[in-house]
Tab-separated table of C-alpha atoms in Angstrom:
chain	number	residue	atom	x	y	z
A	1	UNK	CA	-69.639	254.759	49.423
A	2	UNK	CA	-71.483	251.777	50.594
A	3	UNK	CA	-74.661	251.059	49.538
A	4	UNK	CA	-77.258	248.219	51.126
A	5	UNK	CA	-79.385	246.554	49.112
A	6	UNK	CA	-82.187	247.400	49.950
A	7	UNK	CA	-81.704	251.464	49.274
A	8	UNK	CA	-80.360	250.111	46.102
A	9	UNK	CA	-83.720	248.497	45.279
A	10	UNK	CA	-85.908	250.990	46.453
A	11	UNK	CA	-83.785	253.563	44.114
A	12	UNK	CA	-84.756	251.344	41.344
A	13	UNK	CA	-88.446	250.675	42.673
A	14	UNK	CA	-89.201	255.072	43.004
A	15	UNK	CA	-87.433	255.647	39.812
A	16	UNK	CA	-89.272	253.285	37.493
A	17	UNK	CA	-92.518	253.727	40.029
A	18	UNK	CA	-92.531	256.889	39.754
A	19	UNK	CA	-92.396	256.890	35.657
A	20	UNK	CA	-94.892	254.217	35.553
A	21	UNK	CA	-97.553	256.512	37.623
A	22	UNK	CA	-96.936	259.468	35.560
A	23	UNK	CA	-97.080	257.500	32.243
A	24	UNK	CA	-100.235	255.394	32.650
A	25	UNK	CA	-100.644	252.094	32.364
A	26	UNK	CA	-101.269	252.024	28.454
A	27	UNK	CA	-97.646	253.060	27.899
A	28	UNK	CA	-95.968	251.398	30.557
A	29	UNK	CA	-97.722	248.351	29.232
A	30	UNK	CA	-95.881	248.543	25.327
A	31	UNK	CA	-92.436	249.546	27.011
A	32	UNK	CA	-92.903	246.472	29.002
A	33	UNK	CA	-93.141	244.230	25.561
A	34	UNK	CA	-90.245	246.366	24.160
A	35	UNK	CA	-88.312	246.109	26.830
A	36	UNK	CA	-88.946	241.904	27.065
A	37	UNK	CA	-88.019	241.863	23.225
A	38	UNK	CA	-85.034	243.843	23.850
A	39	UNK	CA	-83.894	241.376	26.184
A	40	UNK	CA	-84.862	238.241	24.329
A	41	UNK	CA	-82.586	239.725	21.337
A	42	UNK	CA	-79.622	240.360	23.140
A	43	UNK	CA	-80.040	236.823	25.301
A	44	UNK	CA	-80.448	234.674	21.892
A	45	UNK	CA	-79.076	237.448	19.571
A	46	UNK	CA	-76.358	238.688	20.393
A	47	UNK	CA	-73.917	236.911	18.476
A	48	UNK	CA	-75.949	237.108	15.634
A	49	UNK	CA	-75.774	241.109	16.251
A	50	UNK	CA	-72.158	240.864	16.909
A	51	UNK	CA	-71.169	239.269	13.739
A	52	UNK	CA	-73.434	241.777	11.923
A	53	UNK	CA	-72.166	244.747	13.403
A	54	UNK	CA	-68.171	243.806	12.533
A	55	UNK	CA	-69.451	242.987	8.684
A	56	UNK	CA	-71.124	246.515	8.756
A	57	UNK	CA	-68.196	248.016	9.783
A	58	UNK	CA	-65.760	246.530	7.305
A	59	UNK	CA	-68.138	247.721	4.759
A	60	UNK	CA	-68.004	251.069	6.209
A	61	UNK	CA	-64.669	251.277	6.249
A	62	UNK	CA	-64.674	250.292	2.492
A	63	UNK	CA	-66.862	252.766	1.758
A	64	UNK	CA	-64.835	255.506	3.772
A	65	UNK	CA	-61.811	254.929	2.420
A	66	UNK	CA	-63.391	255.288	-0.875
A	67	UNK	CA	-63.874	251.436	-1.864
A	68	UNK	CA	-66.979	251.909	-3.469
A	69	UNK	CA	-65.962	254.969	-6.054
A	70	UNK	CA	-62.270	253.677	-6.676
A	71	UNK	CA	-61.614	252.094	-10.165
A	72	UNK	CA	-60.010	248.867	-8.651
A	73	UNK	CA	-61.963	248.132	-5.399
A	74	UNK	CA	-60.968	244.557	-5.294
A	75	UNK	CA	-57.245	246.671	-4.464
A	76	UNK	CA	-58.879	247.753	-1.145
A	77	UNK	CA	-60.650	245.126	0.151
A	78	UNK	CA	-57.777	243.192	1.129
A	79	UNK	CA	-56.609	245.815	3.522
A	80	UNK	CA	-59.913	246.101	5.355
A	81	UNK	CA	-60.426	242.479	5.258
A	82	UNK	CA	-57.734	242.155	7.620
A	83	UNK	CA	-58.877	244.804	9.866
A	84	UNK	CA	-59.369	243.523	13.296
A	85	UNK	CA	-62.909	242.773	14.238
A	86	UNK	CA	-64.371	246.127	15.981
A	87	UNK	CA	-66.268	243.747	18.812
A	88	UNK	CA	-63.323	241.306	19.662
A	89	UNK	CA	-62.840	241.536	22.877
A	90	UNK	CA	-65.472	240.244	26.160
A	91	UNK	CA	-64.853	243.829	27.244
A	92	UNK	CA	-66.119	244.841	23.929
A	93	UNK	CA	-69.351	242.545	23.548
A	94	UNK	CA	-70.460	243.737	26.900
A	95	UNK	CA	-70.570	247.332	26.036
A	96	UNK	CA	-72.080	246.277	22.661
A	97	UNK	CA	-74.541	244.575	24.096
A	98	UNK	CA	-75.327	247.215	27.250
A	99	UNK	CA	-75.588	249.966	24.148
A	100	UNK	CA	-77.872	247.952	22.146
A	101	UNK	CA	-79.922	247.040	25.541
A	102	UNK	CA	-80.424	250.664	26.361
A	103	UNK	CA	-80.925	251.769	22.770
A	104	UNK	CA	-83.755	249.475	22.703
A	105	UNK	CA	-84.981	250.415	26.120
A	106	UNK	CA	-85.375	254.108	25.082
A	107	UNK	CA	-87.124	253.127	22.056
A	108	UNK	CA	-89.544	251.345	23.677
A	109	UNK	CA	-90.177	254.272	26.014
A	110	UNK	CA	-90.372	256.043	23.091
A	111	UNK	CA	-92.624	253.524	21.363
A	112	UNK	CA	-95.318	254.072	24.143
A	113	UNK	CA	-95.486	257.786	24.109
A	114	UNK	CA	-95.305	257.749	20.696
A	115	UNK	CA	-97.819	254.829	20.259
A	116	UNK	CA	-100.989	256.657	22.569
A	117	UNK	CA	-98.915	260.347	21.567
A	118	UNK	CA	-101.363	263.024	23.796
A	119	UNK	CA	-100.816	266.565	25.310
A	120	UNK	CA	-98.544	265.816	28.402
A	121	UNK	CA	-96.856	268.664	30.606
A	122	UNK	CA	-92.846	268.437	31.165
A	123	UNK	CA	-91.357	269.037	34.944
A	124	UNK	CA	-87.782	269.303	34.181
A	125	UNK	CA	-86.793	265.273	32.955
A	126	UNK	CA	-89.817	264.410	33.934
A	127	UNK	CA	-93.132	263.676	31.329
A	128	UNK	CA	-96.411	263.981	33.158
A	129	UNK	CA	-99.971	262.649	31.233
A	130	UNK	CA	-102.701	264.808	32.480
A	131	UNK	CA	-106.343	262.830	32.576
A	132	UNK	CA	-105.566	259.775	33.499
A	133	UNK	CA	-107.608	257.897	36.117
A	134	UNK	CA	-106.478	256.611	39.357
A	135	UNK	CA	-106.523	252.684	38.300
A	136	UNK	CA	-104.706	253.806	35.287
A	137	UNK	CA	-101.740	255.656	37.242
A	138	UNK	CA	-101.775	252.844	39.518
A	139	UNK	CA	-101.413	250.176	37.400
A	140	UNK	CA	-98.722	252.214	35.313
A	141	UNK	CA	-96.627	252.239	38.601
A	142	UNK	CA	-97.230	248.276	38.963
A	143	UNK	CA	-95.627	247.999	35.531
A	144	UNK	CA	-93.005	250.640	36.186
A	145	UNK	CA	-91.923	248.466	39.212
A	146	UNK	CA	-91.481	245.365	37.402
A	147	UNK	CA	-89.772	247.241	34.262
A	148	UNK	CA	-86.897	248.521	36.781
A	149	UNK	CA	-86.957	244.915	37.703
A	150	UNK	CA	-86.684	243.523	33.988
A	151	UNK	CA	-83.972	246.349	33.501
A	152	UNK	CA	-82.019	245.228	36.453
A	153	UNK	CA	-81.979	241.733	36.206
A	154	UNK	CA	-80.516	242.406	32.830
A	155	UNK	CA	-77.951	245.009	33.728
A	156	UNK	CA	-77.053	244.018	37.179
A	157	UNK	CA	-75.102	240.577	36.787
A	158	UNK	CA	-73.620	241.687	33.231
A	159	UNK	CA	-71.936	244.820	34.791
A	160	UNK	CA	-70.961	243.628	38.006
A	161	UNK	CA	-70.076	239.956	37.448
A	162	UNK	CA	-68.466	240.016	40.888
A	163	UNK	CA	-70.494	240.313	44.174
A	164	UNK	CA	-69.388	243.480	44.937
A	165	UNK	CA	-67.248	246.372	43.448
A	166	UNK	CA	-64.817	248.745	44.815
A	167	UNK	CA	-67.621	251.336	45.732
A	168	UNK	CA	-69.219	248.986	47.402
A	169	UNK	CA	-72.415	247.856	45.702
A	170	UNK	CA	-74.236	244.703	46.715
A	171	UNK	CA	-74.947	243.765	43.388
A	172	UNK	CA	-74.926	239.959	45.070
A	173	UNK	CA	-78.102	240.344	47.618
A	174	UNK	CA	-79.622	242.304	44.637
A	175	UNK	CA	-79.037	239.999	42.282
A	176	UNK	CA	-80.256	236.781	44.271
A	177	UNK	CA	-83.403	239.111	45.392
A	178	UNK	CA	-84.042	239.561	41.781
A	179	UNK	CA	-83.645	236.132	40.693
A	180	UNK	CA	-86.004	234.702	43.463
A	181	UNK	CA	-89.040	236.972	42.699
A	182	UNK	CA	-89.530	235.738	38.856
A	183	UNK	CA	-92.676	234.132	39.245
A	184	UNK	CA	-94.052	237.198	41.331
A	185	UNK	CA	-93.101	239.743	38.381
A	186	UNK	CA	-94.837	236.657	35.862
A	187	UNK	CA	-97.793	237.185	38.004
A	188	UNK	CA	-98.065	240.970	38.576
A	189	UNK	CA	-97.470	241.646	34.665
A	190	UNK	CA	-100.352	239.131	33.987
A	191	UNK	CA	-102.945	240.487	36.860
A	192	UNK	CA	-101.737	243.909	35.258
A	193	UNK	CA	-102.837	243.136	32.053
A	194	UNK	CA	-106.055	241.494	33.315
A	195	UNK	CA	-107.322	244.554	35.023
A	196	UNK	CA	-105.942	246.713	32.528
A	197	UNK	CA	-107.654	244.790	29.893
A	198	UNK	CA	-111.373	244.061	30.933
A	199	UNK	CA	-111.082	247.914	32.054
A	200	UNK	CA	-110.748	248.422	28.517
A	201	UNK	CA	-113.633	245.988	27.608
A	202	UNK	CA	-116.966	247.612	27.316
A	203	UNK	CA	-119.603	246.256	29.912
A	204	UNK	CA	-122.441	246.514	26.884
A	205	UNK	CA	-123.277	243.067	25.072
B	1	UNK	CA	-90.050	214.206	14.800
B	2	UNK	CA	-90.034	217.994	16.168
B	3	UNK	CA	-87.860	219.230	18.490
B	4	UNK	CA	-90.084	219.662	22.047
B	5	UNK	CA	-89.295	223.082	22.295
B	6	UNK	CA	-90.568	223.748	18.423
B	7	UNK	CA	-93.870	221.930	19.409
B	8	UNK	CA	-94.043	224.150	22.880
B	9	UNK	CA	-93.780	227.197	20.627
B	10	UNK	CA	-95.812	225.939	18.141
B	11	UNK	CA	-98.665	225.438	20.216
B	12	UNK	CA	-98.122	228.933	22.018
B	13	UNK	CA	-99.213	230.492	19.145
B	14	UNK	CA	-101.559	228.174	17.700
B	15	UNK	CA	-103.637	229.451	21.139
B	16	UNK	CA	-102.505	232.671	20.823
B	17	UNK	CA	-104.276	232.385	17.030
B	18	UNK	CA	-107.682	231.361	19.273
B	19	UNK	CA	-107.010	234.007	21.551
B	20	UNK	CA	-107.551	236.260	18.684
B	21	UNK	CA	-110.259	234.898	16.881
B	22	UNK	CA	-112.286	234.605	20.301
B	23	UNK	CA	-111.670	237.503	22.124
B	24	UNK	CA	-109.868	238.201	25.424
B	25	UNK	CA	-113.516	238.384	27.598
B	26	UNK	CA	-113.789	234.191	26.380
B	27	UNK	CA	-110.486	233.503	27.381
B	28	UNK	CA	-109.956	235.278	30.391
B	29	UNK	CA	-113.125	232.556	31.176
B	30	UNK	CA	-110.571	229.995	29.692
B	31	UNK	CA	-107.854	231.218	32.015
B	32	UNK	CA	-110.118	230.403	35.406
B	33	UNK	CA	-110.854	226.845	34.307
B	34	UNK	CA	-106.770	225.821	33.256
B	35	UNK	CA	-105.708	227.652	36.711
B	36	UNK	CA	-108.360	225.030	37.923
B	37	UNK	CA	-107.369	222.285	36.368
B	38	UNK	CA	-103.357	223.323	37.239
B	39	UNK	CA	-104.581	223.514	40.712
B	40	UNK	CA	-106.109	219.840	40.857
B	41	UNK	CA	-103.254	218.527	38.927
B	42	UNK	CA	-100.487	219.922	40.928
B	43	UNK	CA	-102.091	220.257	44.920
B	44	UNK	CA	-104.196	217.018	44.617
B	45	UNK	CA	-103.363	214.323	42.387
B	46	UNK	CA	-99.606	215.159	42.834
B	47	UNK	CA	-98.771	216.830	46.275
B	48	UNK	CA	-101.555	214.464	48.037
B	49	UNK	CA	-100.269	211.998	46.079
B	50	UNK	CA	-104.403	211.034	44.935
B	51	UNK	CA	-102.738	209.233	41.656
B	52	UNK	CA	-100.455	206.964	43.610
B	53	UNK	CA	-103.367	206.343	46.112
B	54	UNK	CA	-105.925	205.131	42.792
B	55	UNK	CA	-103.043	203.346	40.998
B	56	UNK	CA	-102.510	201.372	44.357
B	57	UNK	CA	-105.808	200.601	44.949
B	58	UNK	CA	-106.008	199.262	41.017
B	59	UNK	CA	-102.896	197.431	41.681
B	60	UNK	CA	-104.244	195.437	44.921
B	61	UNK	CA	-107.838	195.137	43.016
B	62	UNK	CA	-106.802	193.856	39.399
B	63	UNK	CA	-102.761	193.286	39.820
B	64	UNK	CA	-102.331	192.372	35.956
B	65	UNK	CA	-103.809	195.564	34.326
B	66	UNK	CA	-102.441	198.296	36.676
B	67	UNK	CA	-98.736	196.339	38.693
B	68	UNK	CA	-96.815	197.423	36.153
B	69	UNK	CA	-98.228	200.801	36.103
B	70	UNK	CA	-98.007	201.024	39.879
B	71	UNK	CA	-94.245	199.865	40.307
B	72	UNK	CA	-92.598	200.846	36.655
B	73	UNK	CA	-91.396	204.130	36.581
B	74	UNK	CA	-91.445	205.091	33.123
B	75	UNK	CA	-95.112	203.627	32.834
B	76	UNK	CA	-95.866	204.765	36.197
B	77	UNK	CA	-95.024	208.489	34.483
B	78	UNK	CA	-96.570	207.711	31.187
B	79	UNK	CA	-100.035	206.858	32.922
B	80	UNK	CA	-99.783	210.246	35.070
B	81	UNK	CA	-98.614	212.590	31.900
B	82	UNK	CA	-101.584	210.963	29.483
B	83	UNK	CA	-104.154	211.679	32.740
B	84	UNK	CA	-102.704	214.833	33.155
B	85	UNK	CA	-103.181	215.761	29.631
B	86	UNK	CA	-107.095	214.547	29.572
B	87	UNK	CA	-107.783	216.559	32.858
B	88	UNK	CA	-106.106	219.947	30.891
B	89	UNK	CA	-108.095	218.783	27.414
B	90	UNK	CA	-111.283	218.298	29.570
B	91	UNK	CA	-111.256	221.443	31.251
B	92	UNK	CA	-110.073	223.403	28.279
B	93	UNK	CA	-113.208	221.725	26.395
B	94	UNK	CA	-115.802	222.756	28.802
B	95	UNK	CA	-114.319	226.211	28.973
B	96	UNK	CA	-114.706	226.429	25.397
B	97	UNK	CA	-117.868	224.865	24.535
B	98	UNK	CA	-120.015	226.738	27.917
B	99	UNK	CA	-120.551	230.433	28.745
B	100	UNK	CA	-120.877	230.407	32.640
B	101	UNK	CA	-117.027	231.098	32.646
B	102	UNK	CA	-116.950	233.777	29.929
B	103	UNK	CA	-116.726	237.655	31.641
B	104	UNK	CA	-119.813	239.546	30.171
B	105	UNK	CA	-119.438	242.900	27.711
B	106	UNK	CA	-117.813	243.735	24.848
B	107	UNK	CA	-113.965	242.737	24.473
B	108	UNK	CA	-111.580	245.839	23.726
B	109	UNK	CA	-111.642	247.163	19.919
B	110	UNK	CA	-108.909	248.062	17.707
B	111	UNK	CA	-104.889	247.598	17.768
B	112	UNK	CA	-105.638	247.098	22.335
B	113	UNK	CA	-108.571	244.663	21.533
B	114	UNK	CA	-106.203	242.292	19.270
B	115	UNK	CA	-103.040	242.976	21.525
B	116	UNK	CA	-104.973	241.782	24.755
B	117	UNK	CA	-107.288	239.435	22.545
B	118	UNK	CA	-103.359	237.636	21.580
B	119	UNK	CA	-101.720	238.055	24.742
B	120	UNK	CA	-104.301	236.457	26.640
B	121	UNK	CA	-104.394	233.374	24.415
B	122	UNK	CA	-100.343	232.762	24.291
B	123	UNK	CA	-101.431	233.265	28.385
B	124	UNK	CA	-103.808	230.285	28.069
B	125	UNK	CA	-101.296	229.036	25.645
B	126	UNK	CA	-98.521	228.714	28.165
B	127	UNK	CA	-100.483	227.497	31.181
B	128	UNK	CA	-101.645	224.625	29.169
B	129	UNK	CA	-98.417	223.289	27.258
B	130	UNK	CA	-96.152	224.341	29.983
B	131	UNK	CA	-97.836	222.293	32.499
B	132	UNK	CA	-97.838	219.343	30.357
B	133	UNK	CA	-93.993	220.323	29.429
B	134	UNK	CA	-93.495	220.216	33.203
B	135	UNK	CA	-95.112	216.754	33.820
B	136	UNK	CA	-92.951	215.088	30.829
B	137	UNK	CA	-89.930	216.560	32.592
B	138	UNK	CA	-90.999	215.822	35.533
B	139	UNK	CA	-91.212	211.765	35.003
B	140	UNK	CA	-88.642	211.932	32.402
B	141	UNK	CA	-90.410	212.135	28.983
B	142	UNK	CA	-92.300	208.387	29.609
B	143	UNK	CA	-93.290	209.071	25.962
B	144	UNK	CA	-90.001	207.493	24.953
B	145	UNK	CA	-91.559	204.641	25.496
B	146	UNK	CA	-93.949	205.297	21.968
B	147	UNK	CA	-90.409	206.747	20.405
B	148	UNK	CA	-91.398	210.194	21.233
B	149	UNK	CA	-88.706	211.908	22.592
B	150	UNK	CA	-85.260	212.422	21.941
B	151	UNK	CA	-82.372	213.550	23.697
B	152	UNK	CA	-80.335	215.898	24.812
B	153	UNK	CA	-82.993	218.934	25.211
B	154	UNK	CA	-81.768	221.622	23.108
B	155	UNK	CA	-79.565	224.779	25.269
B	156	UNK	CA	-83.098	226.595	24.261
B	157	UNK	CA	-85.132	223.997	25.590
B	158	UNK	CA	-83.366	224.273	28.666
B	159	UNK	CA	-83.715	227.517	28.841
B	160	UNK	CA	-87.516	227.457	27.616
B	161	UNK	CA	-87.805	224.899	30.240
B	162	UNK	CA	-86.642	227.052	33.198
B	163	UNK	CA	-89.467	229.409	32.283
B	164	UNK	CA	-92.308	226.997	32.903
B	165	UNK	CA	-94.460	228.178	35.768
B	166	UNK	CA	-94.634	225.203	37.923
B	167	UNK	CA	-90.328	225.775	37.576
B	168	UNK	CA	-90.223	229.400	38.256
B	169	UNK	CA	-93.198	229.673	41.393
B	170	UNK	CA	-91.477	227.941	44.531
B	171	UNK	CA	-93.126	224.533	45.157
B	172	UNK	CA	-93.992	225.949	48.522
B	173	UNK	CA	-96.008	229.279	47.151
B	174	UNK	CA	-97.244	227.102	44.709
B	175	UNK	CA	-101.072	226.600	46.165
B	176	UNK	CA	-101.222	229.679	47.575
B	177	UNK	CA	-100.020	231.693	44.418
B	178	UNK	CA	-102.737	229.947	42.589
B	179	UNK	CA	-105.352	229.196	44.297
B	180	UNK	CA	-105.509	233.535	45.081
B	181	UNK	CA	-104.920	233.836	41.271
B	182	UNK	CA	-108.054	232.053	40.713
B	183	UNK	CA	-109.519	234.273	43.567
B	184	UNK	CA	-109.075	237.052	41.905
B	185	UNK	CA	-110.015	235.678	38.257
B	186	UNK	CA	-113.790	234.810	39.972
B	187	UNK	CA	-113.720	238.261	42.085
B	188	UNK	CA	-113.368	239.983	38.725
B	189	UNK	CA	-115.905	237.684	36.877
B	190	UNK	CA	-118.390	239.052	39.876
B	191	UNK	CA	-117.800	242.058	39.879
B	192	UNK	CA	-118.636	242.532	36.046
């Protein structure tokens, strides 16, 4: 299957588009922050997270095997001390960190509908937000368009590290079209916020 | 002495604290005059190279005060960060203290008013530190010279440093970007 990159952008660009629009600008507008702070946590977090998560799990597997109601614990530690770390391996800290990267994405989808929570009507996958205005829709699929850009410049280079794989993605083009357009997602997010903003702001003194 | 990236972040927020207190409608005036200011800074005293045409002229006119400011480097970027900074304070200043700027109405109430109320002042925030980060880098932090600045920067302040806008807009979309940026800031102002 070969893909160019421009179908794969405008994949991207419809899907998160099209989510934006039906979502409003309101909620696109919080998934956008959770979506930045998901990113932020796994760029300067993520050994922090990693280090975390293998504690956890050694006191997990203390508690599983019945560490923390056995008359001698101290007996049991030992063994799962010298359990291998679960997230060892760079295979392993890159599906850690893509799990906790989409966890965080859905909950900041989540976080916006639950945030501004109203009637909305359901078309298969799809959540639609009757009574919202034009701007509002329009604006939503501004923000939509720079969260599949967020998303992807996240994803892209740590799942395909090479310039292409063996079904033939051109995660390379993508990747350098991504990285080139910063300053035009900076901008749209701000003029997004503007409008959205002093639409918000009553005209009365 | 701080870190520059502590200071950068520091002073993020401390506007983001005024963005709050004042109101997004105030700041969004505040916005217009720094994109101003960044304008002059970085299309005419830089790219038309107006600084290097004064400081020559004060050279050739009074050759003890201003040579070494013409010729040495460090003071050379010392002179142009410190003029850089007054033009940002200035602006900033007159922004604050008049009201032609400031869009009319109400600003947004609530949980929206104080999350467009802060993000519009760590906006203001990061226009104004991050194009006097950008000048410092720029001519090599002169403020050594006053025992200032440290180095190495910090793998964060690299990073921080990549963000700033004058690094992340092309320096050929640069004018463009904002002089229709402040376009649209003034459409909007009319329109209301």
């Amino acid at each position: 299957m070969t893909l160019t990159d421009i179908q794969l952008l405008l994949a991207i660009g419809v899907v998160f588009g099209l989510i934006g629009f039906l979502r409003g600008v309101a909620r696109e507008i919080i998934t956008t922050m959770g979506i930045i702070i998901a990113y932020g946590c796994l760029r300067w977090g993520e050994a922090f997270l990693v280090r975390w998560t293998n504690k956890f799990h050694k006191v997990f597997v203390f508690a599983a095997k019945g560490g923390l109601a056995a008359d001698d614990p101290t007996a049991l530690w030992p063994q799962v001390a010298n359990l291998p770390p679960l997230i060892e391996t760079d295979a392993e800290k890159l599906t850690f960190k893509l799990i906790v990267f989409v966890v965080l994405v859905i909950w900041a989808y989540a976080l916006g509908s639950r945030v501004l929570s109203s009637r909305k009507d359901t078309v298969g996958l799809l959540a639609i937000y009757p009574g919202l205005s034009l701007l509002s829709r329009c604006l939503g699929l501004g923000t939509g368009l720079i969260e599949g850009w967020l998303i992807t410049y996240f994803v892209l280079p740590e799942v395909f590290p090479k310039r292409e794989t063996v079904i033939r993605l051109p995660t390379g083009p993508v990747a350098g079209f991504l990285g080139q357009n910063v300053a035009l997602v900076i901008v749209g997010f701000v003029i997004v916020l503007i409008v959205y903003g002093l639409r918000s702001a009553s005209l009365k003194k | 002495m701080q870190p520059i990236e502590v200071s950068w972040i520091v002073l993020i927020f401390i506007f983001g604290a005024i963005g709050l207190v004042r109101g997004f409608l105030k700041e969004l005036g505040v916005t217009t005059s720094i994109c101003v200011a960044m304008y002059v800074i970085s299309q005419w005293l830089e790219k038309r190279e107006i600084t290097d045409m004064a400081l020559g002229k004060a050279a050739e006119v009074a050759p003890g005060t201003f040579r070494a400011l013409a010729t040495d480097d460090l003071r050379n970027g010392l002179f142009r960060c410190l003029l850089y900074v007054l033009i940002m304070v200035f602006m900033v200043f007159i922004s604050y203290h008049g009201e032609t700027l400031t869009f009319g109405g109400t600003p947004p109430k609530g949980s929206t008013g104080v999350f467009f109320n802060l993000m519009i002042g760590l906006l203001n925030g990061y226009l104004v530190v991050g194009t006097i980060w950008y000048y410092l880098d720029k001519y090599n932090y002169p403020t050594r010279l006053w025992g200032l600045f440290q180095e190495p920067l910090s793998p964060l302040a690299q990073f921080l440093r990549s963000l700033l806008l004058f690094n992340v807009i092309p320096a050929s979309f640069q004018e463009p970007v904002l002089l229709l940026f402040i376009f649209f800031l003034v459409t909007m102002r009319v329109i209301r």
